[in-house]
mmCIF file of C-alpha atoms (C1' of nucleotides) in Angstrom:
data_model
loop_
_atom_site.group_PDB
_atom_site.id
_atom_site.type_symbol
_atom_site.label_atom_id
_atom_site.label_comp_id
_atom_site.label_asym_id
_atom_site.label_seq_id
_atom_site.Cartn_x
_atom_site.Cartn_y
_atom_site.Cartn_z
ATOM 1 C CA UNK A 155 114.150 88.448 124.485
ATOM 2 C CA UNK A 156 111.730 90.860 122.713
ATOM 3 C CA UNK A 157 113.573 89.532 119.906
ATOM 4 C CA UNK A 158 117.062 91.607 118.941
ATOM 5 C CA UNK A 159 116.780 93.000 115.916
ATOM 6 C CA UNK A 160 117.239 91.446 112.091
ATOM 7 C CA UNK A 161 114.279 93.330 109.971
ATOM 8 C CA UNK A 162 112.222 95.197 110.865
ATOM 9 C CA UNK A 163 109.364 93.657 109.990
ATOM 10 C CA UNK A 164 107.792 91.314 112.816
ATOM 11 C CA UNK A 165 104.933 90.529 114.695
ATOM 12 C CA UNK A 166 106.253 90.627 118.013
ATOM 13 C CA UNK A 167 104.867 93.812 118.681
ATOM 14 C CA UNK A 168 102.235 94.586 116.792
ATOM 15 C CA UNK A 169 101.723 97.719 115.158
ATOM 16 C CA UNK A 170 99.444 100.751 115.978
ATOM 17 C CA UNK A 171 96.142 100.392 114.481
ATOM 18 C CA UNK A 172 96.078 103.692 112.487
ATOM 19 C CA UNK A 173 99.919 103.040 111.458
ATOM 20 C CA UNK A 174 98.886 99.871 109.874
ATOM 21 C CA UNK A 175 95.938 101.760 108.186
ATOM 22 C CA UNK A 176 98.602 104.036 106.535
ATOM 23 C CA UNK A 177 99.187 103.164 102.758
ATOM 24 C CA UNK A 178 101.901 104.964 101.840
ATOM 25 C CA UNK A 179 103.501 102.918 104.379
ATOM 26 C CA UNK A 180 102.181 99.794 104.014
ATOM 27 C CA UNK A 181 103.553 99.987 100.531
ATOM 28 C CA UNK A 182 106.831 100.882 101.597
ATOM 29 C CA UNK A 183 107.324 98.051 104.457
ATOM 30 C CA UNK A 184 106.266 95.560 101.109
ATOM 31 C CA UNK A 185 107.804 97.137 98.144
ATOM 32 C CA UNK A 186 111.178 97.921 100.187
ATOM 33 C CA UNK A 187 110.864 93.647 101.287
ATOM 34 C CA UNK A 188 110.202 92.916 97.651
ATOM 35 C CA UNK A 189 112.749 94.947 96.198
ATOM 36 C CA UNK A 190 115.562 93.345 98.491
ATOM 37 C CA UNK A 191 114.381 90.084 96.962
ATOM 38 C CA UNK A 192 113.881 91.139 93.515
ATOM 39 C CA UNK A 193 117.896 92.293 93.807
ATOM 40 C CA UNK A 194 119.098 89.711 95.493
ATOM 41 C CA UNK A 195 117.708 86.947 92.962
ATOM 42 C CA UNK A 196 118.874 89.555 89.936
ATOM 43 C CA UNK A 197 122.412 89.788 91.502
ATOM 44 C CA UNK A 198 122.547 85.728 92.047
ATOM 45 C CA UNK A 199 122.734 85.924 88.378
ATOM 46 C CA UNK A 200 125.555 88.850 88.129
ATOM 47 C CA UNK A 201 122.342 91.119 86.746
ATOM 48 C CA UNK A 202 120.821 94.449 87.783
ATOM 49 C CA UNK A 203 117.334 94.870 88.336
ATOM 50 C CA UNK A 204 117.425 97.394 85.487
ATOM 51 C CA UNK A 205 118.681 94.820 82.693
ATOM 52 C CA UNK A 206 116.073 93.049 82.767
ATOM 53 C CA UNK A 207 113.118 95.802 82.184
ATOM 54 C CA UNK A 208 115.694 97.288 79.277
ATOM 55 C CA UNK A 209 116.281 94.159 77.274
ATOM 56 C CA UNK A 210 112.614 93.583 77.529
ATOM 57 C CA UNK A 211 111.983 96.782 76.344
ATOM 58 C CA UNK A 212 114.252 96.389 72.987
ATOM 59 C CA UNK A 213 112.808 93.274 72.437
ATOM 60 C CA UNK A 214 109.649 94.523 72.427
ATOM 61 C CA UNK A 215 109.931 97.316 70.724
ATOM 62 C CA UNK A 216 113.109 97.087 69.075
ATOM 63 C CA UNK A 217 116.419 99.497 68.763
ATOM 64 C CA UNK A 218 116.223 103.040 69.784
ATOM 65 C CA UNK A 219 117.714 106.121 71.901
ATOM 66 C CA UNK A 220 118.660 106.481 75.445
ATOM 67 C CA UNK A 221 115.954 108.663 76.047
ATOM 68 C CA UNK A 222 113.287 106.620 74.554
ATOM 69 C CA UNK A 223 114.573 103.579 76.557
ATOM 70 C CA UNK A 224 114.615 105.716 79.055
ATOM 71 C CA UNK A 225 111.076 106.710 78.605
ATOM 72 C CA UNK A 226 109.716 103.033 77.930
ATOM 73 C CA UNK A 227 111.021 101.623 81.114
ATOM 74 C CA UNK A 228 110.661 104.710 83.630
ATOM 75 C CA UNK A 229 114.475 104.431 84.256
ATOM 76 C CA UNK A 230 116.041 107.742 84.574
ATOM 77 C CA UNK A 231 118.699 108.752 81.441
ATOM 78 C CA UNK A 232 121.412 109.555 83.765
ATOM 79 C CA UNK A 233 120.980 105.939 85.812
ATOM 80 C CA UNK A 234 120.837 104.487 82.171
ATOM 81 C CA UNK A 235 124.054 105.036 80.986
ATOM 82 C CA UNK A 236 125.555 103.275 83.974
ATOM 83 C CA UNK A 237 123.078 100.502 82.984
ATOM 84 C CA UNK A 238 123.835 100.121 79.344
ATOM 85 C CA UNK A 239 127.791 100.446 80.061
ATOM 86 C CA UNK A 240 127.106 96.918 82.407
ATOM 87 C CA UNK A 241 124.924 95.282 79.444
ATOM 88 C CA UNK A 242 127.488 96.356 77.239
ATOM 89 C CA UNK A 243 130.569 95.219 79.072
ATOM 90 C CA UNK A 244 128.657 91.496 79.252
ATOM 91 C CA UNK A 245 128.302 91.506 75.364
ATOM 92 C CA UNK A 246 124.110 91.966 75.696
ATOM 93 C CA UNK A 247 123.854 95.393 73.618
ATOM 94 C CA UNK A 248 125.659 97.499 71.086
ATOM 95 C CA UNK A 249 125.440 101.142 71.588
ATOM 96 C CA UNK A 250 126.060 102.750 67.592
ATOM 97 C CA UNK A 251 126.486 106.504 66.856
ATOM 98 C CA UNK A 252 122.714 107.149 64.800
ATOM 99 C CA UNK A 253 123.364 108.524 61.711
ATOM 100 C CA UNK A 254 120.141 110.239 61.098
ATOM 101 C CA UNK A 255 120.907 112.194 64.589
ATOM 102 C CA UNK A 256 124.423 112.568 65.452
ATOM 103 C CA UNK A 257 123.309 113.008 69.268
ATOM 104 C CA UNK A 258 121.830 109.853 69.345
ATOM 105 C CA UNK A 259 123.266 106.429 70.446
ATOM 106 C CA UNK A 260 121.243 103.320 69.139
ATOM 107 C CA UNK A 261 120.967 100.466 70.837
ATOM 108 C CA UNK A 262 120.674 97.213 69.665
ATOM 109 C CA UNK A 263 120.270 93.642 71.353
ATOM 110 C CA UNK A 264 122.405 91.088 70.515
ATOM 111 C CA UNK A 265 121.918 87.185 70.333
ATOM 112 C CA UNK A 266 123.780 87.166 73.920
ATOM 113 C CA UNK A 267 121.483 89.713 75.212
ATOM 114 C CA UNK A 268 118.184 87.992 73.882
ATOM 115 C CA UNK A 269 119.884 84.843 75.694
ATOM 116 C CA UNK A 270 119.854 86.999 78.832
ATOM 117 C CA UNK A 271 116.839 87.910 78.535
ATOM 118 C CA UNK A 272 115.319 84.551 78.524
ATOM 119 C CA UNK A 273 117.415 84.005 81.502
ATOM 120 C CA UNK A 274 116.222 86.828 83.708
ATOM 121 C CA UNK A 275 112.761 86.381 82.301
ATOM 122 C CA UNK A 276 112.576 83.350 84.240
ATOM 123 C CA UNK A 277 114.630 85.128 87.382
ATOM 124 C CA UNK A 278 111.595 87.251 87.151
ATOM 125 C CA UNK A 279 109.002 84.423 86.968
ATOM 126 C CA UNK A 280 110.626 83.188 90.321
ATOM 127 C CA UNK A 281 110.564 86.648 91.885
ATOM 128 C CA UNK A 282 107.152 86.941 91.157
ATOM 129 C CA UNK A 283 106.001 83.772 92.245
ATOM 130 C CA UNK A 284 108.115 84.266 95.566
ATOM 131 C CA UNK A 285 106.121 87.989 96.314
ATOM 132 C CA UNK A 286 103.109 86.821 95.742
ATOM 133 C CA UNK A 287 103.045 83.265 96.585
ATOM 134 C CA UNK A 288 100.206 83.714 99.788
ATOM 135 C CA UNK A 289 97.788 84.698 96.437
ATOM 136 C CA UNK A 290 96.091 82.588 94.468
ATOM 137 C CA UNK A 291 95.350 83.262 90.607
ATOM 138 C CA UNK A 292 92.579 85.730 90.927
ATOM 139 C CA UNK A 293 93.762 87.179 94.007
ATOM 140 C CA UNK A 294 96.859 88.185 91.618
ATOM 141 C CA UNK A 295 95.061 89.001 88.999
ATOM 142 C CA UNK A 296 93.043 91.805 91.265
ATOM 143 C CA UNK A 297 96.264 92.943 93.135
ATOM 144 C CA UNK A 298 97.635 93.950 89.970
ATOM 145 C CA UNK A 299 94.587 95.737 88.936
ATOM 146 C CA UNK A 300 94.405 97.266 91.471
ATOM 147 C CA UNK A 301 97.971 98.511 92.121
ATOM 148 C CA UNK A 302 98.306 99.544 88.696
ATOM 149 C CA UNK A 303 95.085 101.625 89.083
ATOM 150 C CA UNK A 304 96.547 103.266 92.434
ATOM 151 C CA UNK A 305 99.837 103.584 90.223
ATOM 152 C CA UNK A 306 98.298 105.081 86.839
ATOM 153 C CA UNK A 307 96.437 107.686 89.622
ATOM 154 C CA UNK A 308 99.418 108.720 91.328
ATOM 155 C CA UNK A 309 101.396 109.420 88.192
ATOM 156 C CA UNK A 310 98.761 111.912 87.491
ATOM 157 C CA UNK A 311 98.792 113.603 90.029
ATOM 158 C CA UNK A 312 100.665 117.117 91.564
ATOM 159 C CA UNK A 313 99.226 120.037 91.942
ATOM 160 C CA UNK B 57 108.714 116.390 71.544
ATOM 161 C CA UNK B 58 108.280 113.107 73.507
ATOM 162 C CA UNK B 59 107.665 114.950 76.365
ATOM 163 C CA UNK B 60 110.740 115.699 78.546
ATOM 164 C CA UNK B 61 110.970 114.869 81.932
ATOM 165 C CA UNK B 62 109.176 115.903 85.322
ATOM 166 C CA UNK B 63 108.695 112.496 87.080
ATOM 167 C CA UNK B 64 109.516 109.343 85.433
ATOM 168 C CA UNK B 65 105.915 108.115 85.641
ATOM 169 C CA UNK B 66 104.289 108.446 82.551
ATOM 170 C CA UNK B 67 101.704 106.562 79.743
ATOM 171 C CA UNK B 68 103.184 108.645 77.003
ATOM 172 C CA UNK B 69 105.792 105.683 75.957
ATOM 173 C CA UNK B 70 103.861 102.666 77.095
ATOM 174 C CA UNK B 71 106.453 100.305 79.428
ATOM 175 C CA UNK B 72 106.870 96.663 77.764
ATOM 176 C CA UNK B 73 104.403 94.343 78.713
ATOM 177 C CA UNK B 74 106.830 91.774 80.591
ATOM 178 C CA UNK B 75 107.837 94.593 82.497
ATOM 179 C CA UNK B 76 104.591 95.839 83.792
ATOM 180 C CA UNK B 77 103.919 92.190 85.136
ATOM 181 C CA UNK B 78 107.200 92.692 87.928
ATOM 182 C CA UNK B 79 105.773 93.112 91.208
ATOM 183 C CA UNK B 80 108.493 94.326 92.535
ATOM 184 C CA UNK B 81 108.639 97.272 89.985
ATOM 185 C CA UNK B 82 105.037 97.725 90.341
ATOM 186 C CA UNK B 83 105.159 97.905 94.119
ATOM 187 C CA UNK B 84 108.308 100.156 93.735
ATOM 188 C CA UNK B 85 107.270 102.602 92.032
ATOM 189 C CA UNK B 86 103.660 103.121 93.239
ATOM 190 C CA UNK B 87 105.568 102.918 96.759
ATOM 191 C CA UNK B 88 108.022 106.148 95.724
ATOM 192 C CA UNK B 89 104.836 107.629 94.409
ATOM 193 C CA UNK B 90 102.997 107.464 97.471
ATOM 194 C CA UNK B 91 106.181 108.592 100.096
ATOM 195 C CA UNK B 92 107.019 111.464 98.225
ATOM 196 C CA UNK B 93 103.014 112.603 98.640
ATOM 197 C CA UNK B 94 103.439 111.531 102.191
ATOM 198 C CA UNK B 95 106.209 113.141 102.807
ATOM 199 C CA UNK B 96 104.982 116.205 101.239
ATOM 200 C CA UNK B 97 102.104 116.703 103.027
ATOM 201 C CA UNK B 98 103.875 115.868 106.090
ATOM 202 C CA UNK B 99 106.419 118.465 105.537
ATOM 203 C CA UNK B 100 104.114 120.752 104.689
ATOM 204 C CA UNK B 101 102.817 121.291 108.713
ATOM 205 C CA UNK B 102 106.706 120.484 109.688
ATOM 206 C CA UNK B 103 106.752 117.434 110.179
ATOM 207 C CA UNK B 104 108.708 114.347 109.486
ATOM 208 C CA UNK B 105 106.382 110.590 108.288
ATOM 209 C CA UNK B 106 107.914 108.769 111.448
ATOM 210 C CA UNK B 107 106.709 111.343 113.417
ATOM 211 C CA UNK B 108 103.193 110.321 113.077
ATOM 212 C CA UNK B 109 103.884 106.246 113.456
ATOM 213 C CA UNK B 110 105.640 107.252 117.171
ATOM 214 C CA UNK B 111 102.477 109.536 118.233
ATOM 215 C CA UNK B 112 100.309 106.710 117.187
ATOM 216 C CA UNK B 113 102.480 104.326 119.365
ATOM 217 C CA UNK B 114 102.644 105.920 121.843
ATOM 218 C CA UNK B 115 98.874 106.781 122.194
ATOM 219 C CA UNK B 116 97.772 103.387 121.529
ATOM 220 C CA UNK B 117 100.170 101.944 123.887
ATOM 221 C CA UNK B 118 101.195 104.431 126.411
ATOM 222 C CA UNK B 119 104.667 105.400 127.462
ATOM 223 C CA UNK B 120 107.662 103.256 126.710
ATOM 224 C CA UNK B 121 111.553 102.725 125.662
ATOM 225 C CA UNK B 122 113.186 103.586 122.476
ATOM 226 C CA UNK B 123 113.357 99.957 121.899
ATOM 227 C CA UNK B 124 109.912 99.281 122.296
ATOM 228 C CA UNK B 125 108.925 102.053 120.292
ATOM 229 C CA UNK B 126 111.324 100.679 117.778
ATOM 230 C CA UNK B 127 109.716 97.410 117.737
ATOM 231 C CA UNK B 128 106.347 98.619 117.314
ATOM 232 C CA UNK B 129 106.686 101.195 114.676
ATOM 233 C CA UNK B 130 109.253 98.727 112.477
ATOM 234 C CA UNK B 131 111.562 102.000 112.674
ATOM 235 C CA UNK B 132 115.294 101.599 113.503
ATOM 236 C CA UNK B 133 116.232 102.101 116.731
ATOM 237 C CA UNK B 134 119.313 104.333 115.218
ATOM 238 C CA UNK B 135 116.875 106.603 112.771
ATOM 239 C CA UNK B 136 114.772 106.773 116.287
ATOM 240 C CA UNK B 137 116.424 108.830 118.023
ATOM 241 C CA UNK B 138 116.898 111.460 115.424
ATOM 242 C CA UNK B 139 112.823 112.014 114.987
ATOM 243 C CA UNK B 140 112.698 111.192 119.231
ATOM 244 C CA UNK B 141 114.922 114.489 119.361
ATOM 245 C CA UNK B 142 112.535 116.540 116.507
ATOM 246 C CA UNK B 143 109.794 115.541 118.719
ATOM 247 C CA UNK B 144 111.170 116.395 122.243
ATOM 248 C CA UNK B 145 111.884 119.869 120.574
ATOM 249 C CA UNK B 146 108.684 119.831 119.498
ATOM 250 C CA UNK B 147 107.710 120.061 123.041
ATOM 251 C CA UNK B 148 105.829 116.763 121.820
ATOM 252 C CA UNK B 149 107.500 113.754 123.876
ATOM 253 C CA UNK B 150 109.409 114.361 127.163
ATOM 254 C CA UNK B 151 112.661 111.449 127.180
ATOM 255 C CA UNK B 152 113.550 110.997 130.804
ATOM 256 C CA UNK B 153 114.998 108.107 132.297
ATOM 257 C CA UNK B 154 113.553 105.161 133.732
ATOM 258 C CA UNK B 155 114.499 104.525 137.182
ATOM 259 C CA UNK B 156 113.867 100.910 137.090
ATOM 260 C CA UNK B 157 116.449 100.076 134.530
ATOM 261 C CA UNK B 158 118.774 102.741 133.612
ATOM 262 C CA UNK B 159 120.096 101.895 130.396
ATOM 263 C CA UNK B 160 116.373 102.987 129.141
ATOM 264 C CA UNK B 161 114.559 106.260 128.364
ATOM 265 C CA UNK B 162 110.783 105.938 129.486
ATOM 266 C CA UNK B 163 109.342 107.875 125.798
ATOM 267 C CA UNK B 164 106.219 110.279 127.284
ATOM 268 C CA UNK B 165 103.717 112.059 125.175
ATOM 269 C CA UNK B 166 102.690 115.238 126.616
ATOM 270 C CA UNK B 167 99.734 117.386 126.127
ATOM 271 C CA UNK B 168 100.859 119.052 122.672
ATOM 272 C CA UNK B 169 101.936 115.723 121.544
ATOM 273 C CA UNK B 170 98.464 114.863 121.337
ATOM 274 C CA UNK B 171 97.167 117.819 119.749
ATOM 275 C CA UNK B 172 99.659 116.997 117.391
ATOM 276 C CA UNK B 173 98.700 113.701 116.352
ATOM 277 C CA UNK B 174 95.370 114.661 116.298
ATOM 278 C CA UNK B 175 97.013 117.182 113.839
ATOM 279 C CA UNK B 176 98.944 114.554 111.973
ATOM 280 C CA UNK B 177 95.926 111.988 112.288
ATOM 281 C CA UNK B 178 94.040 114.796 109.625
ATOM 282 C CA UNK B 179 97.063 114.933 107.520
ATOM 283 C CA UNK B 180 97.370 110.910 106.988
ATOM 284 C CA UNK B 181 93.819 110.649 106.314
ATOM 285 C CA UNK B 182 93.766 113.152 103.832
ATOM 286 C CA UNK B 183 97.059 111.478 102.562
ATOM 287 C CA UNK B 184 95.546 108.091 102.660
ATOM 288 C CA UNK B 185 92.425 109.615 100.406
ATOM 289 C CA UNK B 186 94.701 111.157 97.561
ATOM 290 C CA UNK B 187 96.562 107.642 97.079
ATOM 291 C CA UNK B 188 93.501 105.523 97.306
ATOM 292 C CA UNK B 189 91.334 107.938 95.485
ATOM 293 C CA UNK B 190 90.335 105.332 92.457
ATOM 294 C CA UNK B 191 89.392 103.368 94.682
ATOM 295 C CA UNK B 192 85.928 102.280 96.348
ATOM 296 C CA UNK B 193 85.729 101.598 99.856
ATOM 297 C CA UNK B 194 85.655 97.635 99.293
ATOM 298 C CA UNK B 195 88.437 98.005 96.888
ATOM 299 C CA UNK B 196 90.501 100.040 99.559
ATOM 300 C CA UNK B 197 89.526 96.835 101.857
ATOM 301 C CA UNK B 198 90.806 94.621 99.733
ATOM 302 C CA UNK B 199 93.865 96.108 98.230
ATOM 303 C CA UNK B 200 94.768 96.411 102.290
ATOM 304 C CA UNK B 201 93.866 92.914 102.814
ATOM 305 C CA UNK B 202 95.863 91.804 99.644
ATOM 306 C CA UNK B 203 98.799 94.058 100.495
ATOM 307 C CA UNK B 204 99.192 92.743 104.223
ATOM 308 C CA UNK B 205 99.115 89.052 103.307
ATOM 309 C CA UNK B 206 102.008 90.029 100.910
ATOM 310 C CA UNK B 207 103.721 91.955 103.568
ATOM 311 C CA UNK B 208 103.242 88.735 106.080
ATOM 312 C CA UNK B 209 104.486 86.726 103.986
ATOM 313 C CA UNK B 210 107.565 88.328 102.990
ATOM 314 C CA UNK B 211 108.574 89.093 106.689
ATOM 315 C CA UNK B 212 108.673 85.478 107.346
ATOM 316 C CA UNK B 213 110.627 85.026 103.935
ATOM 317 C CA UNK B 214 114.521 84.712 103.823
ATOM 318 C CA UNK B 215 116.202 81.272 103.459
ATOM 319 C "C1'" DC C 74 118.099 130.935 68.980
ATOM 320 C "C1'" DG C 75 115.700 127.270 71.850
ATOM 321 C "C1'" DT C 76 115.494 122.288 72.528
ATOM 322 C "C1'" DA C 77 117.006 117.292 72.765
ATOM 323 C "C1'" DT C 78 120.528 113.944 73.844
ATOM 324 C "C1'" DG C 79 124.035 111.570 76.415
ATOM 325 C "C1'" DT C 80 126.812 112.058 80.365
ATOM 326 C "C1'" DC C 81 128.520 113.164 84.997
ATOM 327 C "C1'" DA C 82 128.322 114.777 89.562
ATOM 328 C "C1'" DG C 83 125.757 115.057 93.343
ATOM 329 C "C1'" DA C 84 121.615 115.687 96.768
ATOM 330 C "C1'" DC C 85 118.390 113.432 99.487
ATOM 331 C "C1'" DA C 86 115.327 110.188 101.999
ATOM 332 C "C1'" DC C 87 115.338 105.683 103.464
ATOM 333 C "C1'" DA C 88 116.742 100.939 104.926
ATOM 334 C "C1'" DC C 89 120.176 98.942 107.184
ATOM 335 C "C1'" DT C 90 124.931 97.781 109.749
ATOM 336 C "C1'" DG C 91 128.487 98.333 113.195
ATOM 337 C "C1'" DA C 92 130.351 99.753 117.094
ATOM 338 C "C1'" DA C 93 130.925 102.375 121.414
ATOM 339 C "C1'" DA C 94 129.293 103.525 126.097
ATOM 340 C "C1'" DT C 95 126.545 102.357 129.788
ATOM 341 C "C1'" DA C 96 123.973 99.432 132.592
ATOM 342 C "C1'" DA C 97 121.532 95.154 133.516
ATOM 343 C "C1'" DC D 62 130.920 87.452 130.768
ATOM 344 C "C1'" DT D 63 126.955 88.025 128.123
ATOM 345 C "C1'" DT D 64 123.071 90.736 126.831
ATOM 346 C "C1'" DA D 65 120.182 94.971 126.222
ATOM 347 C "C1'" DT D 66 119.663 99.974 125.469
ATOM 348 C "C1'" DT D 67 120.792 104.382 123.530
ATOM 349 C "C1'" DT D 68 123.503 106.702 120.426
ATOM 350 C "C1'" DC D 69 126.550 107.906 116.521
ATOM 351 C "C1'" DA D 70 128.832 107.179 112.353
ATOM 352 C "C1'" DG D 71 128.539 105.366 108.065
ATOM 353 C "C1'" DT D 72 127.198 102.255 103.843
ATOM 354 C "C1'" DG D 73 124.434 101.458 99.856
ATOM 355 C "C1'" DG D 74 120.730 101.132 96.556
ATOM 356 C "C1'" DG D 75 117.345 104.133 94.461
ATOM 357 C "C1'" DT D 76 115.001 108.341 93.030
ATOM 358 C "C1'" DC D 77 115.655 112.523 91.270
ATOM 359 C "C1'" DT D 78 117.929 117.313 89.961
ATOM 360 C "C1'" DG D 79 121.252 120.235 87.695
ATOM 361 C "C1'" DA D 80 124.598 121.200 84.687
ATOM 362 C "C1'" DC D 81 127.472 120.537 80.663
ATOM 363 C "C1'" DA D 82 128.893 119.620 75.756
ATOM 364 C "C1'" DT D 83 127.230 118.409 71.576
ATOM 365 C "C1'" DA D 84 124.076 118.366 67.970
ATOM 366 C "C1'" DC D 85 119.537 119.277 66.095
#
DNA sequence: CGTATGTCAGACACACTGAAATAA
DNA sequence: CTTATTTCAGTGGGTCTGACATAC
């Protein structure tokens, strides 16, 4: 037996104690087991795990560039055209020359795209809820806080 | 300006509110964050992140199989044997079959092996400190505590 | 001129799958 | 015949870099 194989991630054998005290890969055993979810309950839907952080980000902050899309949401500009051609092939964005900058695409939502975005809004919800369903409220609350602090840190850091 | 690039991490265009609240992009990205300064620092002495997780192993619990060591680590039994053969080259591990069931390799950590995870032991702890810098020791506690009740419960997710 | 934008083409580490060869 | 072990070959999503044409 020993078990076979499937993922990785079991408690058949237990795990070295200073492997387990590792954060970098604690993170990456979780985030890599929450991402698989996240895309799995995104693709259910025919969507992309990056649809959902751009709509959000023109409806809450309205039209703009690829690069300041790009810049709200962390996504990188060359992954975002790929991105905005899908959410443009379903109908959820217009992408218009700018006429103030003729570099410059601007991209708008549309009514089918704010539709969307209700939708995966509550795609997200149940992601959420399904990552961090062993918390309660204010255990949520603090893992948050405290990954966003560990977050915030890191992306200030490299020298 | 609006900046420009370097990494994608950045307050300088704050990331919409909905989006912040996605675990799964939280976890991602603090996750990349904290393997590329893993993997740095690992590279930096030459070596590779699994090779520390095998050392451990194998100190912790004495000589084994590939499968075992597999099991224990959480690291494919494929991607094994390329970071078994860095480490055998390494003069760290000796590989040498086990007579009681040939179809195995008994995995043996020799005398340099353990210098070198004493080596690599340094490195993760100084690893570990950079990522959980903002943190106090309870709040390193916790956020461990609160990250491997995640992790648990997603392993023994998938219906 | 230098810089920003949108785009494409690709590198790279990692998680993961499949299958072959050997042996239990 | 079925199962386990080592190994290799390869897929695929994701992060990230570099270069290019165009326009500021």
């Amino acid at each position: 037996m020993e078990h076979g194989n499937d993922l990785r991630f079991d408690r058949g054998e237990q795990m070295p104690e200073r492997f387990r005290r590792q954060a970098s890969r604690l993170l990456g055993m979780t985030a890599a087991q929450a991402s698989r979810l996240a895309q799995g309950a995104f693709a259910s839907v025919g969507a992309h795990r990056w649809h959902f952080g751009i709509l959000a980000a023109l409806d809450e902050s309205g039209p703009g560039s690829q690069a300041r899309i790009a810049d709200r949401t962390g996504i990188y500009r060359s992954d975002l055209v790929a991105a905005l051609n899908e959410l443009a092939a379903g109908g959820y964005i217009e992408r218009s020359p700018d006429p103030e900058d003729k570099r410059r695409n601007v991209i708008t939502m549309t009514e089918a795209g704010r539709a969307r975005l209700a939708e995966l809004d509550r795609v997200t919800a149940e992601i959420n809820e399904r990552i961090l369903a062993p918390l309660d409220e204010a255990e949520r609350r603090r893992f948050f806080a405290l990954l966003e602090r560990v977050n915030e840190h890191l992306a200030g850091e490299k020298p």
